[in-house]
Short mmCIF file of C-alpha atoms in Angstrom, two decimals:
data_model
loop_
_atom_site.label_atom_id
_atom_site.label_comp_id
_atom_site.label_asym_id
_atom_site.label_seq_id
_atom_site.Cartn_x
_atom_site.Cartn_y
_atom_site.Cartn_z
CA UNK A 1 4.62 14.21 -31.38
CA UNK A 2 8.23 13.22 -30.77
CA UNK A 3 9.66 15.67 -33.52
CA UNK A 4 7.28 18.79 -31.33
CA UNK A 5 8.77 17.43 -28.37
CA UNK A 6 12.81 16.96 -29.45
CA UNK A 7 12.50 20.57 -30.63
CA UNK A 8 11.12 21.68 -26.92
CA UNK A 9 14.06 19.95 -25.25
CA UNK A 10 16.25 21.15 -27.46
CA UNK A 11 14.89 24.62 -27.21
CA UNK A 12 15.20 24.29 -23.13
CA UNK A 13 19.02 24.01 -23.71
CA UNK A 14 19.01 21.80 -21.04
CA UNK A 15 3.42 7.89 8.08
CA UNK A 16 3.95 9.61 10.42
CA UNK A 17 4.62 9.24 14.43
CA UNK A 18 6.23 11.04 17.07
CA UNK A 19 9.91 9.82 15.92
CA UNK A 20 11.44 7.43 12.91
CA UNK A 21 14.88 6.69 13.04
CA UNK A 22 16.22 4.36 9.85
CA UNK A 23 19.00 2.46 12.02
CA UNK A 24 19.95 -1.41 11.91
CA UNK A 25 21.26 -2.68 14.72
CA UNK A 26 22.98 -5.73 15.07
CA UNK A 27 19.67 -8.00 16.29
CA UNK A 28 17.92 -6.53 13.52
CA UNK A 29 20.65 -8.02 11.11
CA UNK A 30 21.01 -11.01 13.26
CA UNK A 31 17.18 -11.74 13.06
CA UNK A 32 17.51 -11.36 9.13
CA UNK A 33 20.21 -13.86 8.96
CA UNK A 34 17.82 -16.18 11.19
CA UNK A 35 15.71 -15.65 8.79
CA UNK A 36 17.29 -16.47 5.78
CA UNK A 37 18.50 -19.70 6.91
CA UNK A 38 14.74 -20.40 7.46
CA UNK A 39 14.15 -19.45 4.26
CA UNK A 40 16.81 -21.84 2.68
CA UNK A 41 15.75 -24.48 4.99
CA UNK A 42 12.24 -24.09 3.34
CA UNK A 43 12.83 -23.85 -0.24
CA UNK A 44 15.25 -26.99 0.06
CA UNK A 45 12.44 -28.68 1.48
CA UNK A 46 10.32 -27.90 -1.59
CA UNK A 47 12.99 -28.77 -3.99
CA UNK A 48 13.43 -32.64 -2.62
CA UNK A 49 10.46 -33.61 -3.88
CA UNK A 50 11.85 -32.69 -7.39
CA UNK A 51 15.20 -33.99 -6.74
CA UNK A 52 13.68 -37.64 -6.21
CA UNK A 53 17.02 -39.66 -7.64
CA UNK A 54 18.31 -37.95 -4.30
CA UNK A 55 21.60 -36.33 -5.99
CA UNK A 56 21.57 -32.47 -5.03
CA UNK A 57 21.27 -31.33 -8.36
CA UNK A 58 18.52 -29.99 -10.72
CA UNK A 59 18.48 -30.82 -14.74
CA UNK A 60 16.98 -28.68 -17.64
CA UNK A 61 14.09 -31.11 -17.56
CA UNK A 62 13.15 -30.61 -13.97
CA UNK A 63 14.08 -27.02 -13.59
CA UNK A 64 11.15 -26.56 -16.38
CA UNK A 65 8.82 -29.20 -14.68
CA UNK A 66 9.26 -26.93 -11.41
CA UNK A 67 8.45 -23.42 -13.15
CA UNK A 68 5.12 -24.99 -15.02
CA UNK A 69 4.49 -26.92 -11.78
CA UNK A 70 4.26 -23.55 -9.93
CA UNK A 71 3.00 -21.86 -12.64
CA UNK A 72 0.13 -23.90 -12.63
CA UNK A 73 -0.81 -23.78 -8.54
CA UNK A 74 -0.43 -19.74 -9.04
CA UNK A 75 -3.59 -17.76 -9.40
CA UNK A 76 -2.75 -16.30 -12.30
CA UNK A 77 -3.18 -19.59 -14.35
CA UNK A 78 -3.38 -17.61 -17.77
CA UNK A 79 -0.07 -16.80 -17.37
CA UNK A 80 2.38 -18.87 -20.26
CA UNK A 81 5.44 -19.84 -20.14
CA UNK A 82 7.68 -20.35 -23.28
CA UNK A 83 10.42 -22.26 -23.98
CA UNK A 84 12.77 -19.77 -24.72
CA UNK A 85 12.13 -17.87 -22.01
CA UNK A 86 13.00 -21.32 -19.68
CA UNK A 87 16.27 -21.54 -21.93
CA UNK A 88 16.99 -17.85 -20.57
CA UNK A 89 15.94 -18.63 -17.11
CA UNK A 90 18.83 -21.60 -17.43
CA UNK A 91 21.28 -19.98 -18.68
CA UNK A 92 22.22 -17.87 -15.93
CA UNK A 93 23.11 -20.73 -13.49
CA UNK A 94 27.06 -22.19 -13.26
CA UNK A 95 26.48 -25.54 -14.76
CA UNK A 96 28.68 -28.91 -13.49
CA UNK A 97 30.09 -30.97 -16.04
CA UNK A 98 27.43 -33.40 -16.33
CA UNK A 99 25.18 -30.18 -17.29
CA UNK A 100 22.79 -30.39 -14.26
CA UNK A 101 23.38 -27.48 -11.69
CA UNK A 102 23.57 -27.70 -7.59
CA UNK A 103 20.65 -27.38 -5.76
CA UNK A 104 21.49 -24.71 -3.40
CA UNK A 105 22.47 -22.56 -6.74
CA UNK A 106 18.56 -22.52 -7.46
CA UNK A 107 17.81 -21.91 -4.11
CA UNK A 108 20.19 -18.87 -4.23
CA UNK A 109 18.64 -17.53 -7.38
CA UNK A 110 14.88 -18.08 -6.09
CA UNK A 111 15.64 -15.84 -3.21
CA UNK A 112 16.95 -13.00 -5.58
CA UNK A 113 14.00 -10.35 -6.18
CA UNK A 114 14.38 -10.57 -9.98
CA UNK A 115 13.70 -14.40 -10.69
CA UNK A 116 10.21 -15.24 -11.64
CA UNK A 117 9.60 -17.58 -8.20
CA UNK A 118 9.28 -16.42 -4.67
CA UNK A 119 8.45 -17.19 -1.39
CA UNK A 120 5.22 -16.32 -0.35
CA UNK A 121 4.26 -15.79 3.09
CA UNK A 122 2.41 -19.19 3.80
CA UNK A 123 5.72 -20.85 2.64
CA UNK A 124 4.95 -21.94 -1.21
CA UNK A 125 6.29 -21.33 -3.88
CA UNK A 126 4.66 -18.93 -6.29
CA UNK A 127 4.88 -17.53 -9.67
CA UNK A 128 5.36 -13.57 -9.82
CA UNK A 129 2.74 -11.92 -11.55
CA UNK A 130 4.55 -9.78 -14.07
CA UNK A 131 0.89 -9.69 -16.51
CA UNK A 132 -0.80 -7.59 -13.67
CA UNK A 133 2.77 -5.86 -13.18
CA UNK A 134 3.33 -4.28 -16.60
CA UNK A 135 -0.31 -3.92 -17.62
CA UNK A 136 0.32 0.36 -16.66
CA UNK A 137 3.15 0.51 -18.76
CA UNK A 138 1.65 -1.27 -21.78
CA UNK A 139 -1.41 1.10 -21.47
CA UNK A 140 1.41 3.69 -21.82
CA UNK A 141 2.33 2.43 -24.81
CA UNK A 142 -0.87 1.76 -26.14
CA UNK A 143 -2.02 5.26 -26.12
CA UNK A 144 -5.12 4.85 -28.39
CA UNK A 145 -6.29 2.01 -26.05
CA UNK A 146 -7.64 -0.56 -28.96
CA UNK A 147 -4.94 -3.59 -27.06
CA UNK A 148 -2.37 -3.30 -29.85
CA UNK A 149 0.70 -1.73 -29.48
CA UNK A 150 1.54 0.23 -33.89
CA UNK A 151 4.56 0.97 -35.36
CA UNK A 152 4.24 4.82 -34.39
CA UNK A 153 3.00 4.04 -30.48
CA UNK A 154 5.91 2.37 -29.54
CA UNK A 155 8.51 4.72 -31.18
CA UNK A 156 6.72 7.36 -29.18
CA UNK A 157 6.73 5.73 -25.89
CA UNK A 158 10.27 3.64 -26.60
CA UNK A 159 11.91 6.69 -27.84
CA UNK A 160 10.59 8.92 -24.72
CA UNK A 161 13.00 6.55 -22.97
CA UNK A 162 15.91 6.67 -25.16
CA UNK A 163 15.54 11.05 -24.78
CA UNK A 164 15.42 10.55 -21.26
CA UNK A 165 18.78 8.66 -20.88
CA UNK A 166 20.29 10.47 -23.18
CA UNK A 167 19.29 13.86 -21.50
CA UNK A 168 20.56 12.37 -18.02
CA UNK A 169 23.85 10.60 -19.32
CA UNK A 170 25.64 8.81 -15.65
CA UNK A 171 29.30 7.68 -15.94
CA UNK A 172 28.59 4.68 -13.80
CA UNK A 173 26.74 2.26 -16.09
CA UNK A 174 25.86 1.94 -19.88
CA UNK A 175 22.03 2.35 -20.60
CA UNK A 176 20.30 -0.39 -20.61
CA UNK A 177 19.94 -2.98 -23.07
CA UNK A 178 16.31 -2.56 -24.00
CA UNK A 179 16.68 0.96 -24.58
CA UNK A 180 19.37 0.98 -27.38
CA UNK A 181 19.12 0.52 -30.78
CA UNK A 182 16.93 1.44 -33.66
CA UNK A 183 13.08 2.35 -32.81
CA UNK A 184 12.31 0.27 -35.85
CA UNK A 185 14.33 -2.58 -35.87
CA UNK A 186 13.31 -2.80 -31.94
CA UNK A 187 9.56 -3.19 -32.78
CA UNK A 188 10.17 -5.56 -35.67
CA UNK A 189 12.85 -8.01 -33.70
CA UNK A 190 9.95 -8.11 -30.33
CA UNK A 191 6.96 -8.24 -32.84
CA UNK A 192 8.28 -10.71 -35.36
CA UNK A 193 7.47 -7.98 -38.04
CA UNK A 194 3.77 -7.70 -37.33
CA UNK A 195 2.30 -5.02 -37.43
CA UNK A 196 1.39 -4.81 -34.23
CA UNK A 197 2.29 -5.70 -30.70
CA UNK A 198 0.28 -8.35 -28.50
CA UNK A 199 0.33 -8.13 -24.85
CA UNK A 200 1.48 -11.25 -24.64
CA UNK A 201 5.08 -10.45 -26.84
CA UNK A 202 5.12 -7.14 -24.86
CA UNK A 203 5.08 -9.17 -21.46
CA UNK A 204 7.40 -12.15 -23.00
CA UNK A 205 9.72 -9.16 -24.52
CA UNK A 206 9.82 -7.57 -20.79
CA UNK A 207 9.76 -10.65 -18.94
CA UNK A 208 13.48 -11.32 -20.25
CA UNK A 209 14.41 -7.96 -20.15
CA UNK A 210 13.74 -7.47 -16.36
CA UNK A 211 15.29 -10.59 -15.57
CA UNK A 212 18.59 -8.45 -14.86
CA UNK A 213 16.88 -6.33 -12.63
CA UNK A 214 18.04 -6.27 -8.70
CA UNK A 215 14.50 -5.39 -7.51
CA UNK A 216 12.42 -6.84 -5.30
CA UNK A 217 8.51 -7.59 -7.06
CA UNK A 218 7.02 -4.86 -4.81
CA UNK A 219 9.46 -2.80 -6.59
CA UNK A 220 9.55 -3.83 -9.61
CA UNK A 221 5.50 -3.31 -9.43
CA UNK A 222 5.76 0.14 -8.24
CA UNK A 223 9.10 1.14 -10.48
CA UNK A 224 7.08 0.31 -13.92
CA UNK A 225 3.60 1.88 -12.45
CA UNK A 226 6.08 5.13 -11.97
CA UNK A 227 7.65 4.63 -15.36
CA UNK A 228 4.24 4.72 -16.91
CA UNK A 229 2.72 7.28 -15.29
CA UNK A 230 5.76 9.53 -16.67
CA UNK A 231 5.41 9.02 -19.33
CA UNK A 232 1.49 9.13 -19.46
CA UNK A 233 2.63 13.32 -18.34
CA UNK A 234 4.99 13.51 -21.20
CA UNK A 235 2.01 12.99 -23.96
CA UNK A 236 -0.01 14.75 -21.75
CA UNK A 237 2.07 17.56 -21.52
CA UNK A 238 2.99 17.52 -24.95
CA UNK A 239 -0.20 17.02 -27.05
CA UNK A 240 -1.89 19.79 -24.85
CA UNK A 241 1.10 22.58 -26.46
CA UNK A 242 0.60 21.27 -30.37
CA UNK A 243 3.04 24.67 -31.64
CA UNK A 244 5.77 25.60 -28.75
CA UNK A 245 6.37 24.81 -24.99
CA UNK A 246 6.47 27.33 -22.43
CA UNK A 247 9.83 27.67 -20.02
CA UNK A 248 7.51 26.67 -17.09
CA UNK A 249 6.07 23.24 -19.00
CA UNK A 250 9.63 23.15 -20.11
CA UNK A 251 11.40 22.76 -16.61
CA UNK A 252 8.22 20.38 -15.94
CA UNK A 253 9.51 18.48 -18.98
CA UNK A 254 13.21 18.18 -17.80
CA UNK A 255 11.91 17.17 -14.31
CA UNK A 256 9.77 14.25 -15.71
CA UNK A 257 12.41 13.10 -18.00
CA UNK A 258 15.33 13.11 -15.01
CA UNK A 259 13.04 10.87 -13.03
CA UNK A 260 12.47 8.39 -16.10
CA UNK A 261 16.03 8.09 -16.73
CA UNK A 262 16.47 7.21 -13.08
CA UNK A 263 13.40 4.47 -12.99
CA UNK A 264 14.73 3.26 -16.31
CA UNK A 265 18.31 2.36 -15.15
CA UNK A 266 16.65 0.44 -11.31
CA UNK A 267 14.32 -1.25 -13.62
CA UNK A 268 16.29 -2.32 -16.61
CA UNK A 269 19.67 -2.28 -15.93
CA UNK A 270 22.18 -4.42 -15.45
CA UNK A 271 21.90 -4.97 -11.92
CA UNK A 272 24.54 -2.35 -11.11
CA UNK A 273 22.68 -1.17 -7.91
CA UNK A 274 23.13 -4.46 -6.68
CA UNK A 275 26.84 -4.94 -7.72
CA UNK A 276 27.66 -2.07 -5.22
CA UNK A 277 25.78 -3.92 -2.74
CA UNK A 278 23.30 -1.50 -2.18
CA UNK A 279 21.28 -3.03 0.16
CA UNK A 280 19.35 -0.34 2.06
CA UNK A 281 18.85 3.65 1.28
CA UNK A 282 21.83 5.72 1.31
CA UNK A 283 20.56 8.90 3.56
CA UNK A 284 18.68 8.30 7.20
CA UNK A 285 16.59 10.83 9.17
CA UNK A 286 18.46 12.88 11.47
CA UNK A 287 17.24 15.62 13.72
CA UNK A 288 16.86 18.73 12.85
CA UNK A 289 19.27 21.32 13.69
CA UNK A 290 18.53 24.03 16.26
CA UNK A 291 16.85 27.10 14.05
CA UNK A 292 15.34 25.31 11.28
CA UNK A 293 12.07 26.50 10.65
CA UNK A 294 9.97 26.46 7.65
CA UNK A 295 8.31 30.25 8.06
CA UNK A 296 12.05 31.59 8.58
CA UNK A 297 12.62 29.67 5.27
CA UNK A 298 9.76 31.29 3.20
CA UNK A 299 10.88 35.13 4.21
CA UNK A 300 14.76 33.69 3.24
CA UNK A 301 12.90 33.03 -0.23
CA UNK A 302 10.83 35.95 -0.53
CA UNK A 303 14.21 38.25 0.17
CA UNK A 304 16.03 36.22 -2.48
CA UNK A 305 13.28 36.61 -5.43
CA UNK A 306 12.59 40.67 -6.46
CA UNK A 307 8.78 40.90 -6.50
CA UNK A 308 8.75 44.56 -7.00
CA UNK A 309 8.41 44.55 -10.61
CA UNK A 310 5.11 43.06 -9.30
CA UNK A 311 4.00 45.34 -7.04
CA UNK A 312 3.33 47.88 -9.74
CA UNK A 313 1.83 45.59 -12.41
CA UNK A 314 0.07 43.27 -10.48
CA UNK A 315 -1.74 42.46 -7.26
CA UNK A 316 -0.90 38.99 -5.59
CA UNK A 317 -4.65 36.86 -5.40
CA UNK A 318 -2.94 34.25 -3.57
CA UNK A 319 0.10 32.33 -2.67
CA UNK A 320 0.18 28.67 -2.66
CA UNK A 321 3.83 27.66 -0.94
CA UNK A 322 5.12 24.00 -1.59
CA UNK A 323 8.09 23.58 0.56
CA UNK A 324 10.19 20.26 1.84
CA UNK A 325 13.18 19.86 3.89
CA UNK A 326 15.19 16.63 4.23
CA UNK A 327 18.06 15.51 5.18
CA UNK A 328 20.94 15.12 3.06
CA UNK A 329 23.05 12.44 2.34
CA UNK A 330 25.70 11.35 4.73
CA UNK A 331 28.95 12.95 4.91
CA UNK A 332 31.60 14.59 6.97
CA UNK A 333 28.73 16.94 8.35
CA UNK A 334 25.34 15.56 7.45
CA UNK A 335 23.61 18.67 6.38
CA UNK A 336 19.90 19.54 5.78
CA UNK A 337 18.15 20.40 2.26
CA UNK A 338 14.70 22.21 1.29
CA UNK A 339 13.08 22.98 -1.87
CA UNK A 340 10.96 25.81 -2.03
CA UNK A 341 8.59 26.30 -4.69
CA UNK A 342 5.59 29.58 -4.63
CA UNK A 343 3.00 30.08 -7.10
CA UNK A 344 1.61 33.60 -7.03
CA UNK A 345 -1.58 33.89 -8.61
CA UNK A 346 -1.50 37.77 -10.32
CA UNK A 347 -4.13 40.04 -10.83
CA UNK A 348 -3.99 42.77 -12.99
CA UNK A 349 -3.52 46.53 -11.31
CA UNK A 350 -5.60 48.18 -13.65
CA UNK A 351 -8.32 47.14 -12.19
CA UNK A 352 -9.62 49.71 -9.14
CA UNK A 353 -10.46 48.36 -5.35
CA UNK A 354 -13.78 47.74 -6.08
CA UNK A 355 -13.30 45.64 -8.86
CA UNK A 356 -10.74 43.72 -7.56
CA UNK A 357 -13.24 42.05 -5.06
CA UNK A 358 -14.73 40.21 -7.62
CA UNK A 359 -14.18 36.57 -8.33
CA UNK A 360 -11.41 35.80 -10.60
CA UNK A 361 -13.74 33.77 -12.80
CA UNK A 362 -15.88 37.39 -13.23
CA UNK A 363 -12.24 39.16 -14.36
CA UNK A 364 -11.41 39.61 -17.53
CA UNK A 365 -9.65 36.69 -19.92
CA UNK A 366 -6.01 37.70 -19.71
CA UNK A 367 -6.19 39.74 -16.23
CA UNK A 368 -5.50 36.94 -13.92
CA UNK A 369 -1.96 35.22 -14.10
CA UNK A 370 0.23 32.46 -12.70
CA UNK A 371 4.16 32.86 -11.74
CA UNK A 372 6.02 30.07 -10.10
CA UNK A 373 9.35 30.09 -8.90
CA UNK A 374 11.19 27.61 -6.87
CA UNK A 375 14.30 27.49 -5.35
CA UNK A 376 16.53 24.30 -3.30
CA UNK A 377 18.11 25.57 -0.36
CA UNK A 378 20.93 24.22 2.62
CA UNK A 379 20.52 25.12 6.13
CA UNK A 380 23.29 27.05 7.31
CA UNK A 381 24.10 25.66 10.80
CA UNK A 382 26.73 28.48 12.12
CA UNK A 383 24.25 31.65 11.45
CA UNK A 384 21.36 29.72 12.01
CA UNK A 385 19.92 30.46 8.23
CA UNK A 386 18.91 28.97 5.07
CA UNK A 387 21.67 29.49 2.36
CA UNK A 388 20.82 28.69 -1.59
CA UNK A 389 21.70 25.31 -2.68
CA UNK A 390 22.30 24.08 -6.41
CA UNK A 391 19.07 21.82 -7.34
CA UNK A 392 21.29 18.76 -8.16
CA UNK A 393 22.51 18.44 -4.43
CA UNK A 394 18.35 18.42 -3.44
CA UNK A 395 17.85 15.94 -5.97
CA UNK A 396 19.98 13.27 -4.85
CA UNK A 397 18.98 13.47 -1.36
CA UNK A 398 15.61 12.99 -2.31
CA UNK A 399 16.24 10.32 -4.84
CA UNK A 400 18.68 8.44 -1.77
CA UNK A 401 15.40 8.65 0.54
CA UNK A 402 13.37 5.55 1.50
CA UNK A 403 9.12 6.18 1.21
CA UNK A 404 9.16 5.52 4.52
CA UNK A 405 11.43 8.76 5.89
CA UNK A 406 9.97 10.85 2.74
CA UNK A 407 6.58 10.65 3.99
CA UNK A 408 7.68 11.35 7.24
CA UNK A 409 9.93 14.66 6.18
CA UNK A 410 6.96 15.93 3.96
CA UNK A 411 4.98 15.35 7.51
CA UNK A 412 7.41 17.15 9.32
CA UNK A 413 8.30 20.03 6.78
CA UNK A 414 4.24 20.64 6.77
CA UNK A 415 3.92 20.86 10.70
CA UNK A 416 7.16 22.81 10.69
CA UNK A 417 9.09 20.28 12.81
CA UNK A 418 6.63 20.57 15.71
CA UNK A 419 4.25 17.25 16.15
CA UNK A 420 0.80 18.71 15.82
CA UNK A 421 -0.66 19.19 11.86
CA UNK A 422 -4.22 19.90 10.88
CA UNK A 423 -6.90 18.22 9.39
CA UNK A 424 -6.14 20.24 6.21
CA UNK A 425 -2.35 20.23 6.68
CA UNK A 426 -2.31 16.62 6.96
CA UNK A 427 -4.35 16.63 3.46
CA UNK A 428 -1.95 18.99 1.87
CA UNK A 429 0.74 17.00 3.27
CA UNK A 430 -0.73 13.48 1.48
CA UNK A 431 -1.09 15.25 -1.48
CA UNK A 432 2.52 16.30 -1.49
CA UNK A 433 3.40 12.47 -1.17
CA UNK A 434 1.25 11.37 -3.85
CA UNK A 435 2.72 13.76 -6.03
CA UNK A 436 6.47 12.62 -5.02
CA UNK A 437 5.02 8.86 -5.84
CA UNK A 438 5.64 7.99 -2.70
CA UNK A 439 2.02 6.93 -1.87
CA UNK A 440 -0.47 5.97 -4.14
CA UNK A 441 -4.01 8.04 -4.82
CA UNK A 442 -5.68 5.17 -3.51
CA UNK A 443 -3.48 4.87 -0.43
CA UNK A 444 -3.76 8.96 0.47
CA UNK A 445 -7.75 8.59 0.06
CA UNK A 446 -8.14 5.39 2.27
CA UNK A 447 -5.99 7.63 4.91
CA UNK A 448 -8.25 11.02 4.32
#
């Protein structure tokens, strides 16, 4: 599969309400302060009862006896805990001299989204979940299903990631870690040379890699449900063409491989988004500018793309538009973005009036025929217009986007920046989210 797929990529040559406004004003961050100091305040409380010499500090012996002691009160009691995964837990605390390290250190790295405790909402202390967490992506992995993870499966699935990275190469950070090396001698150091790959080592190999992660378990959760489902559509998309890849399933391809390289580096890297102090999205929701409309944007597309070579071969069935306009990231001038994307379904000329009333399941096999184009676009503010736009300058907008202002642009692009959508708009519009991963299936069918 991989060598069918190399050869394609190397054959590509390359909710809603009436307003939402992403601003933090100064009570917000004053309540958040307030709130960490609670937070402290309650984990320090938890911690005495450990600490019962009285001395600040924590040792190796009761740092473990706290993990297993949560551990055991979490629901998921099947959950183990090994020692060398306690040793690598330790080792990233500053020790004193006498070995032990300060209390308020642990406190510091409990509160950090990566560590295997948190703070629940009742005020306890609770073991994260990372079994129920990475059981998508070991399905992934495991793509004949019988629990095990061969030889071949994981050099499939591992090496999808290594193309992906390598395809979308960033000069801020080195890949990460987990994703360099030898296919092989990757398999054999996590599975101790077996010949196949528990669960249980694929959660204790991921439970260490993660640990440098900057993400929040709600993240975390979602980032490695998102890495999975990827690359789920890569073997999809790949064992479906067993000789050659179209250009159309090839741009697909490209697409689905950007967005793993991106969900790769949050998840597994070395905490770089964090070093930058990336606390909160990088673009907000702005208003639109006077003249943006979405119908004004569709003629701009049609007059860009030369249909005429269809107007004597083909007849146009019907026209399915996907179109959604954000804002871009900050700058100088803030601008606004939209991608563009129309699937004409084609029907043969040849066929005379009468016959072309039939139902396109009663046409002839090779008579009816799909052409998608798609184009990223930036409002032009001084002519009132919608000028082309390079793809890359789309992307990043969309990638700097929170869920929360996503959902509420694909809302907004689909009701054309008015405040009134249809029952079937507003199903088009969930759709459209689902797609972008911002919302789950589940989530757009409790709302429909």
């Amino acid at each position: 599969m991989l060598i069918i797929f190399s050869r394609a990529m190397k054959d590509s040559g390359r909710a809603a309400g009436t307003a939402l406004h992403c601003r933090f004003a100064d009570s917000a961050m004053a309540a958040n302060e307030s709130d960490n100091v609670v937070t402290t305040n309650k984990l320090m409380i938890i911690l005495r009862k450990f600490d019962q010499e009285g001395s600040g500090t924590i040792s190796r012996s009761q740092f473990e006896q706290i993990l297993r002691t949560v551990l055991r009160a979490s629901s998921n009691s099947d959950e183990i805990l090994y020692k060398e995964e306690v040793d690598e837990f330790w080792a990233y605390f500053s020790k004193r001299e006498d070995g032990d390290v300060e209390k308020s250190d642990l406190v510091d790295w409990i509160l950090k989204p990566s560590t295997p405790l948190m703070l629940t909402e009742s005020g306890n202390l609770a073991f994260f979940d990372l079994k129920s967490a990475l059981q998508p992506l070991f399905q992934a992995y495991n793509q004949n299903g019988d629990g095990f993870i061969c030889l071949q499966e994981f050099m499939d699935a591992h090496g999808i990631l290594q193309i992906a990275l390598r395809m979308n190469p960033t000069a801020e950070e080195e890949d990460p870690p987990v994703l360099r090396g030898d296919l092989h001698n990757c398999f054999v150091h996590i599975g101790d040379a077996d010949k196949r790959l528990t669960f249980e080592k694929f959660v204790r190999w991921q439970r260490l890699a993660l640990i440098q992660s900057a993400l929040s378990p709600d993240s975390m959760t979602r980032l490695l449900k998102n890495v999975a489902k990827q690359i789920q559509r890569v073997f999809k998309l790949t064992s479906e063409k067993h000789c050659e890849l179209t250009e159309s399933d090839r741009l697909v391809l490209i697409r689905i491989l950007s967005h793993l390289a991106q969900f790769s580096r949050e998840l597994w890297g070395a905490g770089h988004f964090a070093s930058k102090g990336k606390t909160f999205f990088e673009n907000k929701w702005i208003p639109p500018f006077v003249g943006m409309n979405v119908d004004h944007l569709k003629e701009v597309f049609l007059h860009d793309f030369n249909y005429s070579r269809m107007r004597f071969s083909a007849k146009i069935v019907k026209r399915d538009w996907d179109i959604l306009c954000i804002p871009g990231l900050p700058g100088r001038h803030q601008d606004w973005l939209a991608r563009a994307r129309l699937k004409n379904t084609l029907r043969s000329a040849r066929f005379d009036d009468e016959q072309g009333k039939q139902e396109e399941d009663q046409l002839e096999e090779g008579h009816i025929r799909e052409v998608v184009d798609e184009q990223c676009y930036i409002f032009d503010r001084e002519h009132f217009t919608w000028a082309l736009a390079e793809e890359s300058l789309f992307e990043k907008a969309l990638e700097a986007l929170s869920p929360e202002v996503k959902l509420f642009a694909i809302l907004k692009t689909m009701a054309n920046f008015g405040q009134r959508l249809s029952w079937p708009q507003l199903q088009l519009a969930l759709s459209q989210a689902v797609q972008l991963d911002v919302i789950s299936q589940e989530s757009a069918e409790t709302r429909t």
